Short mmCIF file of C-alpha atoms in Angstrom, two decimals:
data_model
loop_
_atom_site.label_atom_id
_atom_site.label_comp_id
_atom_site.label_asym_id
_atom_site.label_seq_id
_atom_site.Cartn_x
_atom_site.Cartn_y
_atom_site.Cartn_z
CA MET L 1 -18.30 -34.20 105.77
CA ASN L 2 -14.82 -32.67 105.87
CA ILE L 3 -13.37 -35.72 104.16
CA ARG L 4 -15.92 -35.45 101.31
CA LYS L 5 -15.22 -31.70 100.91
CA PHE L 6 -11.47 -32.32 100.87
CA PHE L 7 -11.88 -35.02 98.20
CA ARG L 8 -13.93 -32.65 95.94
CA LEU L 9 -11.30 -29.88 96.17
CA SER L 10 -8.57 -32.35 95.31
CA CYS L 11 -10.44 -33.42 92.14
CA LEU L 12 -10.91 -29.81 91.01
CA THR L 13 -7.21 -29.09 91.50
CA ILE L 14 -6.17 -32.11 89.44
CA ALA L 15 -8.62 -31.15 86.64
CA SER L 16 -7.33 -27.58 86.48
CA LEU L 17 -3.74 -28.81 86.23
CA PHE L 18 -4.72 -31.15 83.36
CA TRP L 19 -6.39 -28.43 81.27
CA ALA L 20 -3.53 -26.03 81.93
CA SER L 21 -1.05 -28.58 80.55
CA CYS L 22 -3.21 -29.04 77.42
CA GLY L 23 -3.24 -25.31 76.71
CA SER L 24 0.52 -25.13 77.09
CA ASP L 25 1.02 -27.95 74.55
CA SER L 26 -1.18 -26.16 71.97
CA ASP L 27 0.76 -22.91 72.27
CA THR L 28 4.10 -24.71 71.98
CA SER L 29 2.96 -26.47 68.79
CA THR L 30 1.97 -23.19 67.10
CA SER L 31 5.28 -21.57 68.00
CA VAL L 32 7.33 -24.42 66.53
CA THR L 33 5.41 -24.24 63.22
CA GLY L 34 6.22 -20.53 62.82
CA ILE L 35 9.96 -21.02 63.33
CA ASN L 36 10.17 -23.88 60.80
CA SER L 37 8.60 -21.66 58.13
CA GLY L 38 11.69 -19.45 58.18
CA THR L 39 9.83 -16.28 59.17
CA ASP L 40 12.04 -13.85 61.07
CA PRO L 41 10.24 -10.66 62.15
CA GLU L 42 13.44 -8.64 62.31
CA SER L 43 14.83 -9.89 58.96
CA SER L 44 11.45 -9.33 57.25
CA SER L 45 11.37 -5.77 58.49
CA ASP L 46 14.93 -5.12 57.26
CA ALA L 47 14.20 -6.63 53.85
CA LEU L 48 11.08 -4.53 53.48
CA GLN L 49 12.97 -1.37 54.34
CA GLN L 50 15.70 -2.20 51.80
CA THR L 51 13.14 -2.86 49.08
CA SER L 52 11.35 0.38 49.78
CA SER L 53 14.52 2.45 49.73
CA SER L 54 15.81 0.86 46.50
CA ALA L 55 12.50 1.53 44.72
CA GLU L 56 12.69 5.27 45.38
CA PRO L 57 13.85 7.19 42.28
CA ASN L 58 17.10 9.08 42.39
CA SER L 59 16.35 12.76 42.53
CA ALA L 60 19.29 13.41 40.23
CA ASP L 61 17.52 11.45 37.46
CA ALA L 62 14.32 13.45 37.62
CA VAL L 63 13.37 14.91 34.25
CA PRO L 64 12.17 18.54 34.28
CA GLU L 65 9.04 19.32 32.34
CA SER L 66 9.28 21.78 29.46
CA SER L 67 6.86 24.12 27.74
CA SER L 68 8.84 24.02 24.47
CA SER L 69 7.07 22.35 21.55
CA ASP L 70 10.29 20.48 20.69
CA ALA L 71 11.05 19.47 24.25
CA LEU L 72 9.41 16.35 25.63
CA GLY L 73 8.85 15.87 29.34
CA VAL L 74 9.11 12.19 30.28
CA GLY L 75 6.97 12.60 33.37
CA SER L 76 6.85 13.45 37.05
CA SER L 77 8.98 11.75 39.70
CA ASP L 78 6.00 9.55 40.61
CA ASP L 79 5.74 8.35 37.01
CA ALA L 80 9.46 7.65 36.90
CA SER L 81 9.19 5.61 40.09
CA SER L 82 6.41 3.39 38.73
CA SER L 83 8.35 2.58 35.55
CA SER L 84 11.93 2.94 36.73
CA SER L 85 12.88 -0.42 35.23
CA GLY L 86 12.32 1.10 31.78
CA ILE L 87 14.85 3.92 32.27
CA GLU L 88 18.54 3.39 31.71
CA SER L 89 20.95 6.21 32.44
CA SER L 90 23.72 6.79 29.96
CA SER L 91 26.67 4.56 30.73
CA SER L 92 29.13 7.03 29.21
CA ALA L 93 29.90 10.66 29.82
CA GLU L 94 29.60 11.51 26.13
CA LEU L 95 28.26 15.00 25.59
CA PHE L 96 26.25 16.20 22.62
CA ARG L 97 25.62 19.75 21.44
CA LEU L 98 22.39 20.87 19.88
CA ALA L 99 22.68 21.80 16.22
CA ARG L 100 20.25 24.67 16.79
CA ASP L 101 22.32 26.05 19.68
CA PRO L 102 25.83 24.55 20.16
CA SER L 103 26.13 26.27 23.55
CA ILE L 104 23.63 23.72 24.96
CA THR L 105 25.16 20.39 26.00
CA CYS L 106 23.20 17.17 26.49
CA THR L 107 23.61 13.60 27.72
CA LYS L 108 21.70 10.55 26.57
CA PHE L 109 19.37 8.31 28.52
CA GLN L 110 16.90 5.67 27.37
CA PHE L 111 13.27 4.96 28.18
CA LEU L 112 11.28 1.83 27.36
CA GLU L 113 8.22 2.85 25.34
CA GLU L 114 5.42 1.11 23.49
CA GLN L 115 5.40 2.41 19.93
CA CYS L 116 2.33 1.97 17.76
CA PRO L 117 2.50 3.37 14.23
CA VAL L 118 0.07 6.21 13.75
CA SER L 119 -0.39 5.37 10.10
CA SER L 120 0.65 2.57 7.77
CA GLU L 121 1.75 5.20 5.26
CA PRO L 122 5.44 6.21 5.37
CA TYR L 123 6.50 9.73 6.19
CA TYR L 124 7.53 10.14 2.54
CA SER L 125 5.37 8.33 0.01
CA CYS L 126 6.82 6.35 -2.90
CA THR L 127 5.87 9.23 -5.19
CA ASP L 128 7.58 11.81 -2.96
CA LEU L 129 10.83 9.85 -2.91
CA GLN L 130 10.74 9.33 -6.65
CA GLU L 131 10.32 13.08 -7.15
CA PHE L 132 13.33 13.73 -4.89
CA LEU L 133 15.50 11.38 -6.95
CA LYS L 134 14.30 12.77 -10.28
CA LYS L 135 15.79 16.20 -9.49
CA ASP L 136 19.40 17.29 -9.88
CA THR L 137 19.57 18.74 -6.38
CA THR L 138 22.80 19.06 -4.41
CA VAL L 139 22.50 17.15 -1.16
CA SER L 140 24.60 15.18 1.29
CA GLN L 141 25.50 11.70 0.07
CA LYS L 142 24.00 10.37 3.32
CA ILE L 143 20.65 11.94 2.47
CA LEU L 144 20.80 10.60 -1.07
CA ASP L 145 21.49 7.10 0.25
CA LYS L 146 18.59 7.42 2.69
CA TRP L 147 16.19 8.42 -0.08
CA GLU L 148 17.18 5.35 -2.09
CA ASP L 149 16.87 3.04 0.94
CA LYS L 150 13.46 4.43 1.88
CA LEU L 151 12.24 4.07 -1.69
CA LEU L 152 13.19 0.37 -1.57
CA SER L 153 10.84 -0.11 1.40
CA CYS L 154 8.13 2.48 0.70
CA GLY L 155 5.32 -0.12 0.66
CA ALA L 156 4.37 -0.13 -3.02
CA VAL L 157 3.34 -3.80 -2.80
CA HIS L 158 0.46 -4.29 -0.36
CA GLU L 159 0.07 -7.43 1.70
CA SER L 160 -3.23 -9.28 1.29
CA GLU L 161 -5.47 -9.26 4.38
CA PRO L 162 -6.42 -12.61 6.00
CA LEU L 163 -9.90 -13.81 5.10
CA TYR L 164 -10.74 -15.35 8.47
CA GLY L 165 -10.03 -14.58 12.08
CA VAL L 166 -9.22 -11.37 13.85
CA VAL L 167 -5.85 -9.69 13.58
CA TYR L 168 -4.85 -7.96 16.78
CA ARG L 169 -2.61 -4.96 16.67
CA VAL L 170 0.62 -5.63 18.53
CA CYS L 171 2.71 -2.62 19.43
CA PRO L 172 6.34 -3.52 20.23
CA HIS L 173 8.39 -1.91 22.97
CA TYR L 174 11.63 -0.14 22.15
CA GLN L 175 14.39 1.59 24.07
CA VAL L 176 13.87 5.21 23.02
CA THR L 177 16.73 7.66 23.35
CA TYR L 178 16.23 11.05 24.96
CA LEU L 179 18.58 13.95 25.64
CA LYS L 180 18.80 15.66 29.00
CA CYS L 181 20.20 19.10 28.25
CA SER L 182 21.83 21.97 30.07
CA ASP L 183 18.91 24.28 29.24
CA GLY L 184 16.78 22.26 31.67
CA LYS L 185 14.77 20.56 28.92
CA THR L 186 14.49 17.00 27.69
CA TYR L 187 14.44 16.35 23.94
CA LYS L 188 13.71 13.35 21.78
CA PRO L 189 16.35 13.62 19.01
CA TYR L 190 15.81 12.68 15.39
CA ALA L 191 19.51 11.88 14.84
CA ASP L 192 22.99 12.62 16.12
CA GLU L 193 26.29 12.66 14.25
CA ASP L 194 29.81 13.58 15.36
CA GLY L 195 28.61 14.92 18.71
CA ILE L 196 25.85 17.09 17.19
CA ALA L 197 22.20 16.29 18.00
CA TYR L 198 19.34 17.16 15.62
CA ILE L 199 15.92 17.45 17.24
CA THR L 200 13.68 17.40 14.16
CA LYS L 201 13.86 15.71 10.78
CA GLU L 202 13.56 19.07 9.04
CA GLU L 203 16.49 20.40 11.04
CA TYR L 204 18.64 17.44 10.01
CA TYR L 205 17.74 17.68 6.33
CA GLU L 206 18.30 21.44 6.26
CA THR L 207 21.71 21.09 7.88
CA HIS L 208 22.74 18.43 5.36
CA SER L 209 21.53 20.30 2.27
CA SER L 210 23.43 22.88 0.24
CA SER L 211 21.01 25.67 1.16
CA SER L 212 22.28 25.78 4.73
CA VAL L 213 26.02 25.99 3.98
CA ALA L 214 26.16 29.77 3.84
CA GLU L 215 23.76 30.18 6.74
CA SER L 216 25.58 27.85 9.16
CA SER L 217 27.99 29.62 11.51
CA SER L 218 29.04 26.48 13.38
CA SER L 219 31.79 24.48 11.67
CA SER L 220 30.69 21.34 13.56
CA ALA L 221 27.21 21.57 12.01
CA GLN L 222 28.31 22.20 8.43
CA PRO L 223 27.24 19.60 5.88
CA GLU L 224 29.78 17.17 4.52
CA ASP L 225 30.20 14.99 1.38
CA LEU L 226 27.84 17.09 -0.75
CA THR L 227 27.06 15.65 -4.16
CA THR L 228 24.91 16.62 -7.11
CA ASN L 229 22.30 13.98 -7.73
CA CYS L 230 22.15 12.67 -11.29
CA PRO L 231 18.38 12.60 -12.02
CA GLN L 232 17.11 9.04 -11.65
CA ASP L 233 14.24 7.45 -13.54
CA SER L 234 12.67 4.15 -14.72
CA PHE L 235 11.70 3.07 -11.22
CA ALA L 236 11.36 -0.72 -10.98
CA LEU L 237 9.61 -3.06 -8.56
CA PHE L 238 11.10 -6.38 -7.49
CA TYR L 239 8.95 -8.05 -10.18
CA ASP L 240 10.40 -5.74 -12.86
CA VAL L 241 13.93 -6.71 -11.86
CA LEU L 242 12.89 -10.37 -11.86
CA ALA L 243 11.48 -9.98 -15.38
CA ASP L 244 14.90 -8.74 -16.60
CA VAL L 245 16.61 -11.55 -14.70
CA GLN L 246 14.35 -14.13 -16.36
CA LYS L 247 15.50 -12.99 -19.81
CA GLU L 248 19.12 -13.68 -18.90
CA LEU L 249 18.13 -17.00 -17.32
CA TYR L 250 16.39 -17.95 -20.56
CA GLU L 251 19.56 -17.30 -22.56
CA LYS L 252 21.66 -19.36 -20.12
CA ILE L 253 19.24 -22.31 -20.22
CA VAL L 254 18.95 -22.31 -24.01
CA LYS L 255 22.74 -22.29 -24.27
CA VAL L 256 22.97 -25.34 -22.00
CA LEU L 257 20.28 -27.18 -23.99
CA ASP L 258 21.90 -26.40 -27.34
CA GLU L 259 25.55 -26.98 -26.44
CA ASN L 260 25.63 -29.63 -23.70
CA ASP L 261 25.29 -33.01 -25.43
CA THR L 262 26.09 -34.97 -22.28
CA LEU L 263 23.12 -33.62 -20.32
CA PRO L 264 20.80 -36.47 -19.25
CA GLU L 265 17.39 -36.59 -20.92
CA ALA L 266 15.54 -36.01 -17.63
CA LYS L 267 17.47 -32.81 -17.01
CA LYS L 268 16.95 -31.65 -20.58
CA ALA L 269 13.21 -32.22 -20.23
CA PHE L 270 13.14 -30.25 -16.99
CA LEU L 271 15.02 -27.26 -18.44
CA ASP L 272 12.89 -27.28 -21.56
CA SER L 273 9.72 -27.24 -19.43
CA ILE L 274 10.62 -24.04 -17.59
CA ILE L 275 11.37 -21.83 -20.62
CA ASN L 276 9.09 -20.11 -23.09
CA ARG L 277 10.90 -20.11 -26.45
CA GLU L 278 8.22 -18.01 -28.09
CA GLU L 279 8.56 -15.10 -25.66
CA LYS L 280 12.21 -15.82 -24.82
CA THR L 281 11.70 -15.89 -21.09
CA LEU L 282 10.72 -18.35 -18.37
CA ASN L 283 7.33 -20.01 -17.95
CA GLY L 284 5.55 -18.04 -15.23
CA ASN L 285 6.17 -14.46 -14.19
CA LEU L 286 7.38 -15.52 -10.72
CA TYR L 287 9.49 -18.53 -11.64
CA PRO L 288 11.58 -19.97 -9.97
CA TYR L 289 9.95 -18.69 -6.78
CA TYR L 290 6.46 -19.90 -7.74
CA PRO L 291 5.42 -22.61 -10.27
CA GLY L 292 5.10 -21.80 -13.93
CA GLN L 293 1.98 -19.70 -14.33
CA HIS L 294 1.17 -16.00 -14.46
CA TYR L 295 0.12 -14.39 -11.18
CA ASP L 296 -1.63 -11.16 -10.35
CA LEU L 297 1.25 -9.29 -8.71
CA GLU L 298 -0.75 -6.61 -6.90
CA TYR L 299 -1.01 -8.49 -3.60
CA ILE L 300 1.83 -11.02 -3.85
CA SER L 301 4.82 -10.70 -1.56
CA LEU L 302 7.95 -12.81 -1.94
CA LYS L 303 9.54 -11.75 1.35
CA TYR L 304 9.53 -15.38 2.57
CA GLU L 305 10.75 -16.82 -0.74
CA SER L 306 13.55 -14.36 -1.54
CA ASN L 307 16.35 -13.06 0.63
CA TYR L 308 16.46 -9.93 -1.53
CA TRP L 309 12.78 -9.02 -1.60
CA PHE L 310 11.87 -5.33 -1.43
CA ASP L 311 8.37 -3.86 -1.47
CA GLY L 312 9.27 -0.49 -2.98
CA TYR L 313 11.16 0.75 -6.03
CA VAL L 314 14.72 0.98 -7.28
CA ALA L 315 15.74 3.47 -9.98
CA LYS L 316 17.03 1.63 -13.04
CA THR L 317 18.65 4.56 -14.85
CA LYS L 318 20.29 7.87 -14.06
CA THR L 319 21.33 10.70 -16.37
CA CYS L 320 24.31 12.83 -15.41
CA ALA L 321 25.77 16.02 -16.91
CA ASP L 322 26.81 14.45 -20.21
CA GLY L 323 23.17 13.49 -20.86
CA THR L 324 23.83 9.76 -21.36
CA PRO L 325 21.53 7.45 -19.37
CA GLU L 326 23.28 4.68 -17.45
CA THR L 327 22.21 1.89 -15.12
CA THR L 328 22.36 2.84 -11.45
CA ALA L 329 24.70 0.99 -9.11
CA LEU L 330 21.82 0.03 -6.80
CA TYR L 331 19.86 -1.55 -9.66
CA ARG L 332 22.90 -3.56 -10.75
CA GLU L 333 23.35 -4.73 -7.16
CA LYS L 334 19.73 -5.89 -6.85
CA TYR L 335 19.85 -7.50 -10.30
CA GLU L 336 22.95 -9.56 -9.50
CA GLU L 337 21.58 -10.68 -6.14
CA ILE L 338 18.28 -11.87 -7.60
CA LEU L 339 20.00 -13.50 -10.59
CA GLN L 340 22.30 -15.56 -8.37
CA GLU L 341 19.42 -16.57 -6.10
CA CYS L 342 17.36 -17.74 -9.09
CA LEU L 343 20.30 -19.71 -10.49
CA ASP L 344 20.73 -21.45 -7.15
CA LEU L 345 17.04 -22.38 -7.03
CA ILE L 346 17.03 -23.75 -10.58
CA ASN L 347 20.27 -25.73 -10.11
CA ARG L 348 18.90 -27.20 -6.89
CA LYS L 349 15.82 -28.45 -8.73
CA LEU L 350 17.96 -29.63 -11.64
CA ASP L 351 20.05 -31.77 -9.27
CA GLU L 352 16.87 -33.52 -8.14
CA GLU L 353 16.10 -34.71 -11.66
#
């Protein structure tokens, strides 16, 4: 009886030792897997703390909100934290003074913003800009140049809409410049020149026009390079300039056909096919950009065919004090560019004959 009892206890002891050793092996296996994965509790904690501290915005960069209609508050410190990657502090210590109050100093910083155009119409329409240039007003040469540049791209030629599919509006992101100023406000400037910042477009134009010379008390904000605009007229589209270019091209081609006896017959036939001797121009109102036929120009853009395409107007003539109309410098520039481009296209095709 005692022997049987002793034997049963011995079996139970051996079984318990066996299961204990199995449990120990399972725990050891799990521990080894965790170490091989590279997880370190202490290093993970340190890395998390570093990430958290680096994500906190610098209190010195906080932008105060403003009640002024011209001032623009970028946002609260929470907003700045969520989009801190879009803010870049000014890398220089350059200071700007406000044109409206030179006692206020400002520094620049940039903010990444999505900008969607409110309207497809420009701030100044083609008609507005033409009216500006028709007058003999005294303005800054910079303003006069801007009017001419904006007229070149005022959108007089409309792009045709696609017939099929859906066009999705894509709004690009830009680094937008702001001014953080000593009056505790943040402004979005229209322009800055020579250390002077202009908050609105009207403020800039007024400062650069002759009407503000007597009113300005700050020498740093006085307008410079004032000029009297010679009234401009005969506003031309790209197609109008091309039409004038085609007349000169016609004369050049006819001269080659009439005077060059060594020109191969194939080349003669090609040149003769692209001119209209009756109208003394080229065959096709868009040649050499498009084949020889007449196109409806209302919805045709040549921005992919010409390096000098513009979708607005250029003034062809101006009349100064002596009353004699003359061709504007900008028109001559556009004319020469388009003429040379057309000559290159025709000569390239002529070489293929």
